[in-house]
Coordinates of C-alpha atoms and ligand atoms in Angstrom, one line a residue:
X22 CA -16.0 -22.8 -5.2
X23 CA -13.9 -24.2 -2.4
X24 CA -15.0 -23.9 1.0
X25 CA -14.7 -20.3 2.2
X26 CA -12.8 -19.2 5.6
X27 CA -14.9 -17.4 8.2
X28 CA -14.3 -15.2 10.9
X29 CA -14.2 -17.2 14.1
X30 CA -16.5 -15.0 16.1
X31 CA -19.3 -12.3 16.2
X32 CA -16.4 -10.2 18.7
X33 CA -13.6 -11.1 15.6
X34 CA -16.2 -10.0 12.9
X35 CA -16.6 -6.3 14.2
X36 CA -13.0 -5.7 15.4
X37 CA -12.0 -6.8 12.1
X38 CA -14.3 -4.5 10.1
X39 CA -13.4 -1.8 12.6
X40 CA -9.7 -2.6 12.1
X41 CA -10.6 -1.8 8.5
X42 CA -11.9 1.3 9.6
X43 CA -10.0 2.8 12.1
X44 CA -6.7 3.8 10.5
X45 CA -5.0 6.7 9.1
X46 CA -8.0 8.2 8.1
X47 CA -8.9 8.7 11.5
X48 CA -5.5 10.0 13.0
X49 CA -3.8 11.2 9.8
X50 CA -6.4 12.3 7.9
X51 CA -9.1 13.4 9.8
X52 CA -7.2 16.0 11.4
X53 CA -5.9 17.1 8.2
X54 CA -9.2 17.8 6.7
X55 CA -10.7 19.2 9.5
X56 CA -7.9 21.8 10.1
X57 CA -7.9 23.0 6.4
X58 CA -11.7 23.1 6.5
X59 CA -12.1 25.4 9.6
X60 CA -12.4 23.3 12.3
X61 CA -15.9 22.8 14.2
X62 CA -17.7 23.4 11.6
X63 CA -16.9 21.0 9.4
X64 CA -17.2 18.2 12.4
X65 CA -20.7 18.8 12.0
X66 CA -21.4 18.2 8.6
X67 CA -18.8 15.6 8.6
X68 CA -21.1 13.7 11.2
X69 CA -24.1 14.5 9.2
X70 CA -22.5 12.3 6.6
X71 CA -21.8 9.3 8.7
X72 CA -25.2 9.4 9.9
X73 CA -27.3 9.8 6.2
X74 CA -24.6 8.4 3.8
X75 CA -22.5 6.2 5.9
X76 CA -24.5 4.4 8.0
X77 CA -26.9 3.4 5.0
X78 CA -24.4 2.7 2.7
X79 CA -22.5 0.6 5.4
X80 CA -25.4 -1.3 6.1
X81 CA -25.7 -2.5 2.4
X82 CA -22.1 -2.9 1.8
X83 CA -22.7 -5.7 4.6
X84 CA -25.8 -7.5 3.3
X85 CA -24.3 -7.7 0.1
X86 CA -21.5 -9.4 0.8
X87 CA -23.0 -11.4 3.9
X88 CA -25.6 -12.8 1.0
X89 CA -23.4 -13.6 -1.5
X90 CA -20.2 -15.1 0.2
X91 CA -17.9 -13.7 -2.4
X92 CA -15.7 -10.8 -4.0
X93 CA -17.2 -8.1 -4.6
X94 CA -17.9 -8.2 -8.2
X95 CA -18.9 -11.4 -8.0
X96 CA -21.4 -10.2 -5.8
X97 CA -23.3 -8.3 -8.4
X98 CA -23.2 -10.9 -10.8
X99 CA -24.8 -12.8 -8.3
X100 CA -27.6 -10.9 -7.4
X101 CA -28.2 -9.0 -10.7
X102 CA -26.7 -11.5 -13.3
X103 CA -26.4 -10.8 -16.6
X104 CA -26.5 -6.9 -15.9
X105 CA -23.5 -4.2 -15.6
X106 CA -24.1 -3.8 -11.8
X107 CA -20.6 -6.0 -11.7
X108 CA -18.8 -2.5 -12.9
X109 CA -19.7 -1.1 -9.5
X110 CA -17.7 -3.5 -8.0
X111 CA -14.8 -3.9 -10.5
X112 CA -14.7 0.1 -9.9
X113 CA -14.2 -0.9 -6.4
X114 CA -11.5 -3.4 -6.8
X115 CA -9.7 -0.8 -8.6
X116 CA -10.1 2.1 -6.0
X117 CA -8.7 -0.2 -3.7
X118 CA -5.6 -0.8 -5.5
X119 CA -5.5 2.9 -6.0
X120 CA -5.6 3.5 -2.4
X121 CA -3.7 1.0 -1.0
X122 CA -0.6 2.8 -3.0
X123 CA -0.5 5.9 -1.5
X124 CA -2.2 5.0 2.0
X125 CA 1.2 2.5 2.5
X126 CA 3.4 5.6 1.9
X127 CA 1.8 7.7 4.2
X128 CA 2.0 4.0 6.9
X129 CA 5.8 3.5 5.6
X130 CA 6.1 7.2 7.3
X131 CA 4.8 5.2 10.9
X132 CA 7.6 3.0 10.7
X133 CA 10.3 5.7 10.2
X134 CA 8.5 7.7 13.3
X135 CA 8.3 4.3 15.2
X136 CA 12.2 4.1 14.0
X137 CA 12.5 7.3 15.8
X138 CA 10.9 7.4 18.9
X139 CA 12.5 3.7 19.6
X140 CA 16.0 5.2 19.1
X141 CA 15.3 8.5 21.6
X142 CA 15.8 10.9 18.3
X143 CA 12.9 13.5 19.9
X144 CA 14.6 13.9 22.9
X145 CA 15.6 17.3 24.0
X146 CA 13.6 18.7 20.6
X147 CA 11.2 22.0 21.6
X148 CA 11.1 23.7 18.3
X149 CA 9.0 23.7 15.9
X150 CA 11.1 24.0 13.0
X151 CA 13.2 21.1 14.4
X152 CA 10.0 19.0 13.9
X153 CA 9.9 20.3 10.5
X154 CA 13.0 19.6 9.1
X155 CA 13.2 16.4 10.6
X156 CA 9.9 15.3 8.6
X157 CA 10.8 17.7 5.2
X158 CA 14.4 15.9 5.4
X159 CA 12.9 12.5 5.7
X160 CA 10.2 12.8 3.4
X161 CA 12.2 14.0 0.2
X162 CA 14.5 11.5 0.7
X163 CA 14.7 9.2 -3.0
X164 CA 14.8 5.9 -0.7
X165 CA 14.1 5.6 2.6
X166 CA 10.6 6.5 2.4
X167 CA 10.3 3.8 -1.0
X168 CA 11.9 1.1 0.8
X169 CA 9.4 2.0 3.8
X170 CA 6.5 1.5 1.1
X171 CA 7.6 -1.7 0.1
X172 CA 7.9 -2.8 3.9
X173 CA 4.6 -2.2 4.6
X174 CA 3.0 -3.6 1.2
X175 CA 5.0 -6.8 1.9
X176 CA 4.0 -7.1 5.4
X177 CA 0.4 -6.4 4.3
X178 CA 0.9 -9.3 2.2
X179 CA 2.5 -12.1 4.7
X180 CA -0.8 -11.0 6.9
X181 CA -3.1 -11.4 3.7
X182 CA -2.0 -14.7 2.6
X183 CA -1.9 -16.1 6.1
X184 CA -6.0 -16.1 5.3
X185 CA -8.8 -14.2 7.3
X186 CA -9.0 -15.9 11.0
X187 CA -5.6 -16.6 11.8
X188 CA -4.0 -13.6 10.3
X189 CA -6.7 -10.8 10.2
X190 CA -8.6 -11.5 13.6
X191 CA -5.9 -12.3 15.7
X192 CA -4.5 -9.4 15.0
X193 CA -7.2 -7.1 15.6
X194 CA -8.5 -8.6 18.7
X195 CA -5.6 -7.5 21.1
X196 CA -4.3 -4.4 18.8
X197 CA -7.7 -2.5 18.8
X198 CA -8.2 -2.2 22.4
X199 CA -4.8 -1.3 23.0
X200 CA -4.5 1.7 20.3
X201 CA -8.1 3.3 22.0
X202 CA -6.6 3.4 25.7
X203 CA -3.2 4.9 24.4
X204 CA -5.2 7.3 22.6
X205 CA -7.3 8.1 25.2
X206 CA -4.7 8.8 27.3
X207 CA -3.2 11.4 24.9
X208 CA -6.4 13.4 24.5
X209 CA -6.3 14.0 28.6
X210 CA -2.4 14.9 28.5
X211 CA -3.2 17.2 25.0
X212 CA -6.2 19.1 26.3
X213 CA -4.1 19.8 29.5
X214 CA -1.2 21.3 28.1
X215 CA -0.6 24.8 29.2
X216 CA -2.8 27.6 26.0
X217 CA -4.4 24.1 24.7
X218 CA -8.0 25.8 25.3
X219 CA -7.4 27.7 21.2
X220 CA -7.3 23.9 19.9
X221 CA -10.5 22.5 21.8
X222 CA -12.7 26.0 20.7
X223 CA -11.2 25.4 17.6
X224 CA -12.9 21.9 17.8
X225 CA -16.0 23.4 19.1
X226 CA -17.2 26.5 18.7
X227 CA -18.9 25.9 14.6
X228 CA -17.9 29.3 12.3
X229 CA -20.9 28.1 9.1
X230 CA -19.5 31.1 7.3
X231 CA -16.1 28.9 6.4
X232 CA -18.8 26.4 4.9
X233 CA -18.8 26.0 1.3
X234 CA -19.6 23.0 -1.5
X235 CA -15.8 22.4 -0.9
X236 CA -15.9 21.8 2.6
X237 CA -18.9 19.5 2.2
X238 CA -17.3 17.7 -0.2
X239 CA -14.4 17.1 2.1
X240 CA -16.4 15.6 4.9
X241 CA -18.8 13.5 2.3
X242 CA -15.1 12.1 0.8
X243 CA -13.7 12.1 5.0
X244 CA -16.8 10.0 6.0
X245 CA -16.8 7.4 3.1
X246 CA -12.4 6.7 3.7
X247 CA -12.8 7.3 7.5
X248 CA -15.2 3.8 7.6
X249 CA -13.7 2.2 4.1
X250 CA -16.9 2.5 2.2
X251 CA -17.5 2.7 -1.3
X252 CA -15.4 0.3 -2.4
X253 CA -16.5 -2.6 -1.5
X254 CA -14.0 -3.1 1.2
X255 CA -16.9 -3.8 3.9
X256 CA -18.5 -6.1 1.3
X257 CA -15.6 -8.2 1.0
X258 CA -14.9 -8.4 5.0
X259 CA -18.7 -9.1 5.4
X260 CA -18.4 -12.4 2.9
X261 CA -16.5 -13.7 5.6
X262 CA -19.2 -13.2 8.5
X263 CA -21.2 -15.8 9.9
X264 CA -25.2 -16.2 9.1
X265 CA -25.5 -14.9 13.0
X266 CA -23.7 -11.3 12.7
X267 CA -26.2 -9.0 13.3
X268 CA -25.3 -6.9 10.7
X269 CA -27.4 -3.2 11.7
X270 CA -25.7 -4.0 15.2
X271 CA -22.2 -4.2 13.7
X272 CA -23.1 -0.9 11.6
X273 CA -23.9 1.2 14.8
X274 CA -20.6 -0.2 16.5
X275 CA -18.3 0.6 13.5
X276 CA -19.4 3.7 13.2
X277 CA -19.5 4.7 16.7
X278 CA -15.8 3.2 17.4
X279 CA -14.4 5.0 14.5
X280 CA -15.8 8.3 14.6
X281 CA -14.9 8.2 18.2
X282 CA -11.4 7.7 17.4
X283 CA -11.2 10.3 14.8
X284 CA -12.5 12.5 17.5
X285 CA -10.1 11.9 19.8
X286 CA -7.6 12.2 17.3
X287 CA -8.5 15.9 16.9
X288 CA -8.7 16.6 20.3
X289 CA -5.0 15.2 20.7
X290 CA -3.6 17.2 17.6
X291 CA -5.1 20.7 17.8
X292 CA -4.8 21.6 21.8
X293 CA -1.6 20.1 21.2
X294 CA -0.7 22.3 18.3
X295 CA -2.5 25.9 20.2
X296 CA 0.0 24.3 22.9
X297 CA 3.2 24.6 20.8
X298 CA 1.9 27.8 19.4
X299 CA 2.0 26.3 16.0
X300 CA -1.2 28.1 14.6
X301 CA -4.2 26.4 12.9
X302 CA -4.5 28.6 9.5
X303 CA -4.8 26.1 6.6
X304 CA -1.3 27.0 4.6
X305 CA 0.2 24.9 7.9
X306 CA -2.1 21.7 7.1
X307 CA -1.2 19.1 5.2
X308 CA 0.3 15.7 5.1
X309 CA 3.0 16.6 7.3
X310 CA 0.8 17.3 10.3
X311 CA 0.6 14.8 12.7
X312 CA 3.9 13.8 12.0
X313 CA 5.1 17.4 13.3
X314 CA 2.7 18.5 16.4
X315 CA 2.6 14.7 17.9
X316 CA 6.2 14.1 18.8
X317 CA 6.1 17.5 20.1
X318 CA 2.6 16.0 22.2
X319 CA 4.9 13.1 24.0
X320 CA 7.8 15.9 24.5
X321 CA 5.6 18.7 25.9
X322 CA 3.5 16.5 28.0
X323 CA 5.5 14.6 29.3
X324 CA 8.1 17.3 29.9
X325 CA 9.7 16.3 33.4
X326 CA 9.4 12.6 32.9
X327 CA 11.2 11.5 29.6
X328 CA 10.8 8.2 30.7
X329 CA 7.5 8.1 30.3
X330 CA 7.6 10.3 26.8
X331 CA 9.4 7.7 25.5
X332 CA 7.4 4.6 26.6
X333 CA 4.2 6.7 24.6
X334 CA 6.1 7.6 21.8
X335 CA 7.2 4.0 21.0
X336 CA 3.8 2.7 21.7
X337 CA 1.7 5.0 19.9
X338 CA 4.0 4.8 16.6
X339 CA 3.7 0.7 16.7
X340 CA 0.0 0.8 17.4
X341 CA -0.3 3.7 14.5
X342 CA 1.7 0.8 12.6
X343 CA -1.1 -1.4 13.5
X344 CA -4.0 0.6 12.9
X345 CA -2.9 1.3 9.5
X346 CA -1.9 -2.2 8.6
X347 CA -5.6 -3.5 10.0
X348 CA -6.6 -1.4 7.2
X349 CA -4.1 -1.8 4.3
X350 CA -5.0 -5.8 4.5
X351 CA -8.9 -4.6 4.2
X352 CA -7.7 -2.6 0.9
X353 CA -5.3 -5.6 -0.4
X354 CA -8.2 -8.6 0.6
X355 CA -10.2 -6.7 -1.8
X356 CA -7.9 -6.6 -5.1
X357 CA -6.6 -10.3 -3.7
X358 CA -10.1 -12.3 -3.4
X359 CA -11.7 -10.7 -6.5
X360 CA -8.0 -11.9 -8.8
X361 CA -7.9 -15.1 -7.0
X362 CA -11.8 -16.1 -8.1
X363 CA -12.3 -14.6 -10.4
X364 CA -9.0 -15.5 -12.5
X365 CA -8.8 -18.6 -10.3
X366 CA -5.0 -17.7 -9.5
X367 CA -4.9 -19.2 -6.1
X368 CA -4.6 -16.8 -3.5
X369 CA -0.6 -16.7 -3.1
X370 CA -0.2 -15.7 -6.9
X371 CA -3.2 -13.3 -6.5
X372 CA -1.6 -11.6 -3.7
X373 CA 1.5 -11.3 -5.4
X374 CA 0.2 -9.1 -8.4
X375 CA -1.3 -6.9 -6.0
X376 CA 1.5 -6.1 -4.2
X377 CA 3.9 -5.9 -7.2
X378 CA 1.4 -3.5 -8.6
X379 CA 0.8 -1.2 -5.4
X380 CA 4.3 -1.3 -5.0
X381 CA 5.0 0.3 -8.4
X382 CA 2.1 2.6 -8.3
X383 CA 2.9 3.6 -4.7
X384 CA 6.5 4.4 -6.0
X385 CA 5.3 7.7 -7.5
X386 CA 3.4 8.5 -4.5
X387 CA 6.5 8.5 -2.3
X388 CA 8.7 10.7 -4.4
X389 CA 6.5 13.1 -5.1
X390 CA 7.6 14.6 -1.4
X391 CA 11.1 15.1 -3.2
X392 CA 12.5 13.8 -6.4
X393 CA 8.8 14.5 -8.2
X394 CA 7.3 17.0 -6.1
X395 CA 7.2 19.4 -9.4
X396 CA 5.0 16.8 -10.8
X397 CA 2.1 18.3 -11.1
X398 CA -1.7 16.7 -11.9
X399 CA -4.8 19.3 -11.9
X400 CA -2.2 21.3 -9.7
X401 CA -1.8 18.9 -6.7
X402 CA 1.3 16.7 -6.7
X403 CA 1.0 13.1 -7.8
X404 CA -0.1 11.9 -3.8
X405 CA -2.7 14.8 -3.6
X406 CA -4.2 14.4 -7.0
X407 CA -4.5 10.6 -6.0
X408 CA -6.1 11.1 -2.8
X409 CA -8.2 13.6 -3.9
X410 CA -9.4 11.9 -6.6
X411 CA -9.8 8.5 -4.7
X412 CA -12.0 9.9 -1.7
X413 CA -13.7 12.8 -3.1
X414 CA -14.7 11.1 -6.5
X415 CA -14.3 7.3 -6.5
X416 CA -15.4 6.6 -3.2
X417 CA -18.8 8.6 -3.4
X418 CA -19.6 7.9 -6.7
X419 CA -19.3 3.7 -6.0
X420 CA -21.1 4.3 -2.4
X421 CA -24.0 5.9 -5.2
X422 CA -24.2 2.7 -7.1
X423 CA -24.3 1.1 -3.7
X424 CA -27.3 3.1 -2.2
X425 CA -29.2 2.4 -5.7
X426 CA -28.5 -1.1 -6.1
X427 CA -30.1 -1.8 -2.4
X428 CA -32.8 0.7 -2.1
X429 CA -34.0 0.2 -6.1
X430 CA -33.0 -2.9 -7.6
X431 CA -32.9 -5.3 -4.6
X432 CA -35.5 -7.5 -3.7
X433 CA -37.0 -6.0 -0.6
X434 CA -37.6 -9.8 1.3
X435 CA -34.1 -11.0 1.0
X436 CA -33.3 -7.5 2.0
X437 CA -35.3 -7.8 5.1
X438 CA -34.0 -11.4 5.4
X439 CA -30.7 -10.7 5.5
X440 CA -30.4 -7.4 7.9
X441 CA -32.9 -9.1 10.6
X442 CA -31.1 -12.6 10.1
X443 CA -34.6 -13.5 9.1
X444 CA -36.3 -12.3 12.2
X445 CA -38.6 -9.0 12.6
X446 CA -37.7 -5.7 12.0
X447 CA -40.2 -3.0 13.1
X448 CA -41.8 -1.8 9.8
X449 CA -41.3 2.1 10.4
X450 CA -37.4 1.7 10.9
X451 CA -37.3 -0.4 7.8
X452 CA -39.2 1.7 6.0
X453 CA -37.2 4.9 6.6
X454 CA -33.6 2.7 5.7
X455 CA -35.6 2.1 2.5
X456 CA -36.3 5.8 2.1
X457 CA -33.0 7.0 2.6
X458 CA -31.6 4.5 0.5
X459 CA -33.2 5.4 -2.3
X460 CA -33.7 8.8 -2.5
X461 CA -31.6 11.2 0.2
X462 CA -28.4 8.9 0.1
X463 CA -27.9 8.9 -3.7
X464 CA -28.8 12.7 -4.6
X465 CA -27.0 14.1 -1.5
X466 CA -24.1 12.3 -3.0
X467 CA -25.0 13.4 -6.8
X468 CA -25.1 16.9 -5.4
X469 CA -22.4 17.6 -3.4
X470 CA -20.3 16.1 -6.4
X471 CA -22.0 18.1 -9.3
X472 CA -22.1 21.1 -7.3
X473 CA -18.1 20.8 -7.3
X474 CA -18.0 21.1 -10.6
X475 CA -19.9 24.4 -10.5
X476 CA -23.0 22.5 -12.3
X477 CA -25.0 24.8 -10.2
Ligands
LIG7 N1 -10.7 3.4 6.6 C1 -9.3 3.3 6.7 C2 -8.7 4.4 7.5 O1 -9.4 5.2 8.1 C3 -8.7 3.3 5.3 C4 -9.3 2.3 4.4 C5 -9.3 0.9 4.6 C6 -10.1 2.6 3.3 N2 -10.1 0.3 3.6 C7 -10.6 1.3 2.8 C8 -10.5 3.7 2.7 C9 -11.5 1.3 1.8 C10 -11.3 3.7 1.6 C11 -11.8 2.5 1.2 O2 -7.5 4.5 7.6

C-alpha cells in the first residue's frame, strides 16, 4: 500500500474526531429525542450510555484502527484474518452510506436557513406559525431542498478528496472553537428570556415514570450517532493518527466536548421554546424543531437590537453548515477509503461512487417532506424509517461486534500496547475496561434491542 496521510498534530487528531462528532446529532437531533422522550429523564440514561457503551466502544473503535492503519474492513482482516469479523466492518461501510443520505438532507436544510438569515427573511417574524409555514413551505418543496442535498454531498466531496490534513484538519481547527463560543453565547441569551425557567426544569427536574424500553432505546441509538460510533467512523479517522495520540485521552475529550455541546444545545432550544410559548408535548417534536424555535431564539433575544440578531443568525447557520459537514466527510471517508483499497479505485473515482450513490439514495429522503411524504415504511416516512433504523439498530448492533471483538477475541498485550502507547497502564483500570468490554457493554446493547422487540 502507498504511503498513508496523517493528521499533522495530536491538537488536529482530536478536533478532527470531534468534528466528526459534534454535528447535527448534537443540535438537531439531540433535542429532538430528548423532547419526544420526556425531557430530564432521558438526559440521564442518555449519559449513562456514553459513559458504559460509548466510551468503551470509542476506545476500541480507536485502537483498531490506530493498529491497523487502514479502512475499516480491512482492519478485521488484519487482525482476525481469514475469519468473518470483516462483515462487522463492511456493515459499517454501509451504515455510513446509509447515513450520510439522509444526514446531508437534514445539512442541505442549514444552507437554506443560512440562505435566510443572510438575506434578513426573519426579520420582523414573532409568530409561531410564521416559523412554521416558512419550514412546512420549504421542506415540501420537489427541488430546492434536492438541489440542497446535492450541494452539500458535493461539497463533502471537494473536502474528501482534498485528503485528511489539508482538507479535514484545517478545517476543524478554526471552525470548532468558533461554533462552541457562539453556542455558548445562545444558551446565556435562551435561559434569559422572559417564562424560559418551563424549558430548563424541563431539562432538569427527571419524571422516571416517562421511562420505558423505548426511551432507552433512544438514548442507547442518541449516544452511539451523537459520537459516530458503531460504524467504524472513529476507526477510520483513528488510521490516520500518529503512534503518539494518546488514544484513552482523546476518548475522555471527545466525549466530554460533544456531550457538552449537546447539552447546550438543549438548553438553547427548550427555554427558548417555554419562551415563545411553543409547548414541549411530543406531537410538536420532530425534524422540524430547531429549524422553528431557533430563528425565533435570535428574534426574541435579541429583540431591540436587530443588528445584532442578524450578525448571530448568519453565524450560527454557517457554523451549523460546518458542524455538519466536519461530520458528513467522517461518514463519506469511511465508504471512500474502504472502495478506494479495497477495489484499488484511486481515491477520486472512489469518492465519486459515493457521492453518486448518497446523492440518489438521499433523493428519497428529501421528498419524503412533500412529493413522498405518504410513503410509508413500518409506518414512519422513508427519512424516519431510515434514521430509525440506522441509529437504533445498525449503529448498536455494529458497536456489539465492536465490544466483542476487543474484549473477547483480541489479544490482551497488543491491546495494552496500543491504548498506553506501550507504556503502563494501572492494572485495576485495565482490568475493569476489559470487564466492561466484554460483558456489560455487549448485553446492555443485546438487551435494550431484544427488549424492543417485546422478546421480554
Ligand atoms: N456524530 C455526528 C453528529 O452528531 C454524525 C455522524 C458522523 C455519525 N459520523 C457518524 C453518526 C457515524 C453515526 C455514525 O452529527
Amino acid at each position: 500500500m502507498t504511503n498513508r496521510e496523517n493528521f499533522g498534530s495530536k491538537l488536529g487528531a482530536i478536533l478532527a474526531a470531534a468534528g466528526s462528532a459534534v454535528g447535527l446529532g448534537n443540535i438537531w437531533r439531540f433535542p429532538i429525542e430528548t423532547g419526544r422522550n420526556g425531557g430530564a429523564a432521558f438526559i440521564l440514561v442518555y449519559i449513562g450510555c456514553i459513559l458504559l457503551l460509548g466510551m468503551p466502544i470509542m476506545l476500541s473503535e480507536f485502537l483498531i484502527g490506530r493498529h491497523t492503519q487502514s479502512n475499516t474492513a480491512r482492519a478485521y482482516q488484519k487482525l482476525a484474518p481469514g475469519t468473518p469479523w470483516k462483515w462487522v466492518g463492511r456493515l459499517g461501510v454501509f451504515t455510513g452510506f446509509f447515513i450520510l443520505s439522509y444526514y446531508a438532507v437534514v445539512a442541505g436544510w442549514t444552507i437554506e436557513y443560512a440562505g435566510l438569515a443572510l438575506f434578513n427573511q426573519f426579520d420582523g417574524m414573532t409568530e409561531r406559525q410564521d416559523f412554521e409555514q416558512v419550514f412546512t413551505n420549504f421542506s415540501s418543496e420537489p427541488f430546492l431542498p434536492v438541489i440542497l442535498l446535492i450541494v452539500f454531498i458535493l461539497l463533502t466531496h471537494f473536502v474528501v478528496v482534498r485528503g485528511v490534513a489539508k482538507g479535514i484538519e484545517r478545517w476543524s481547527k478554526v471552525l470548532m472553537p468558533m461554533l462552541f463560543i457562539i453556542i455558548a453565547v445562545l444558551v446565556v441569551c435562551s435561559v434569559s428570556m422572559p417564562k424560559a425557567g418551563e424549558g430548563v426544569r424541563f431539562l432538569l427536574y427527571p419524571d422516571f415514570s416517562k421511562v420505558d424500553g423505548g426511551v432507552v432505546l433512544s438514548a442507547m441509538g442518541q449516544a452511539f450517532y451523537s459520537l459516530s460510533l458503531g460504524m467504524g467512523c472513529l476507526c477510520t479517522y483513528a488510521s490516520y493518527f500518529s503512534k503518539k495520540t494518546n488514544l484513552a485521552k482523546t476518548t475522555l475529550q471527545v466525549c466530554i466536548i460533544d456531550t457538552l455541546i449537546a447539552l447546550m444545545a438543549g438548553f438553547i432550544i427548550f427555554p427558548a421554546a417555554a419562551a415563545a410559548d411553543y409547548g414541549l408535548t411530543p406531537d410538536d417534536i420532530g425534524p422540524s424543531l430547531i429549524f422553528i424555535t431557533l430563528p425565533n431564539v435570535f428574534q426574541q433575544a435579541f429583540s431591540g437590537m436587530p443588528w445584532l440578531a442578524y450578525i448571530f443568525s448568519v453565524m450560527f447557520y454557517l457554523l451549523l453548515i460546518v458542524a455538519a459537514l466536519t461530520s458528513t466527510i467522517s461518514m463519506h471517508e469511511v465508504v471512500t477509503s474502504y472502495m478506494s483499497e479495497e477495489f484499488h479505485l484511486g481515491r477520486k473515482k472512489a469518492a465519486w461512487v459515493e457521492t453518486s450513490m448518497s446523492i440518489f439514495l438521499g433523493i428519497f429522503c428529501a421528498l419524503s417532506f412533500g412529493a413522498l411524504g405518504d410513503v410509508k415504511i413500518f409506518g414512519q416516512t422513508i427519512f424516519g424509517a431510515f434514521d430509525w433504523m440506522a441509529s437504533n439498530i445498525c449503529l448498536p448492533v455494529g458497536g456489539m461486534f465492536i465490544a466483542i471483538f476487543t474484549g473477547w477475541y483480541l489479544d490482551r498485550q497488543l491491546f495494552r500496547d496500543e491504548i498506553t502507547n506501550c507504556g503502563t497502564v494501572r492494572a485495576p483500570y485495565f482490568k475493569l475496561l476489559i470487564f466492561v468490554l466484554r460483558y456489560i457493554t455487549p448485553l446492555a446493547i443485546f438487551a435494550i434491542i431484544l427488549s424492543n422487540f417485546g422478546m421480554f
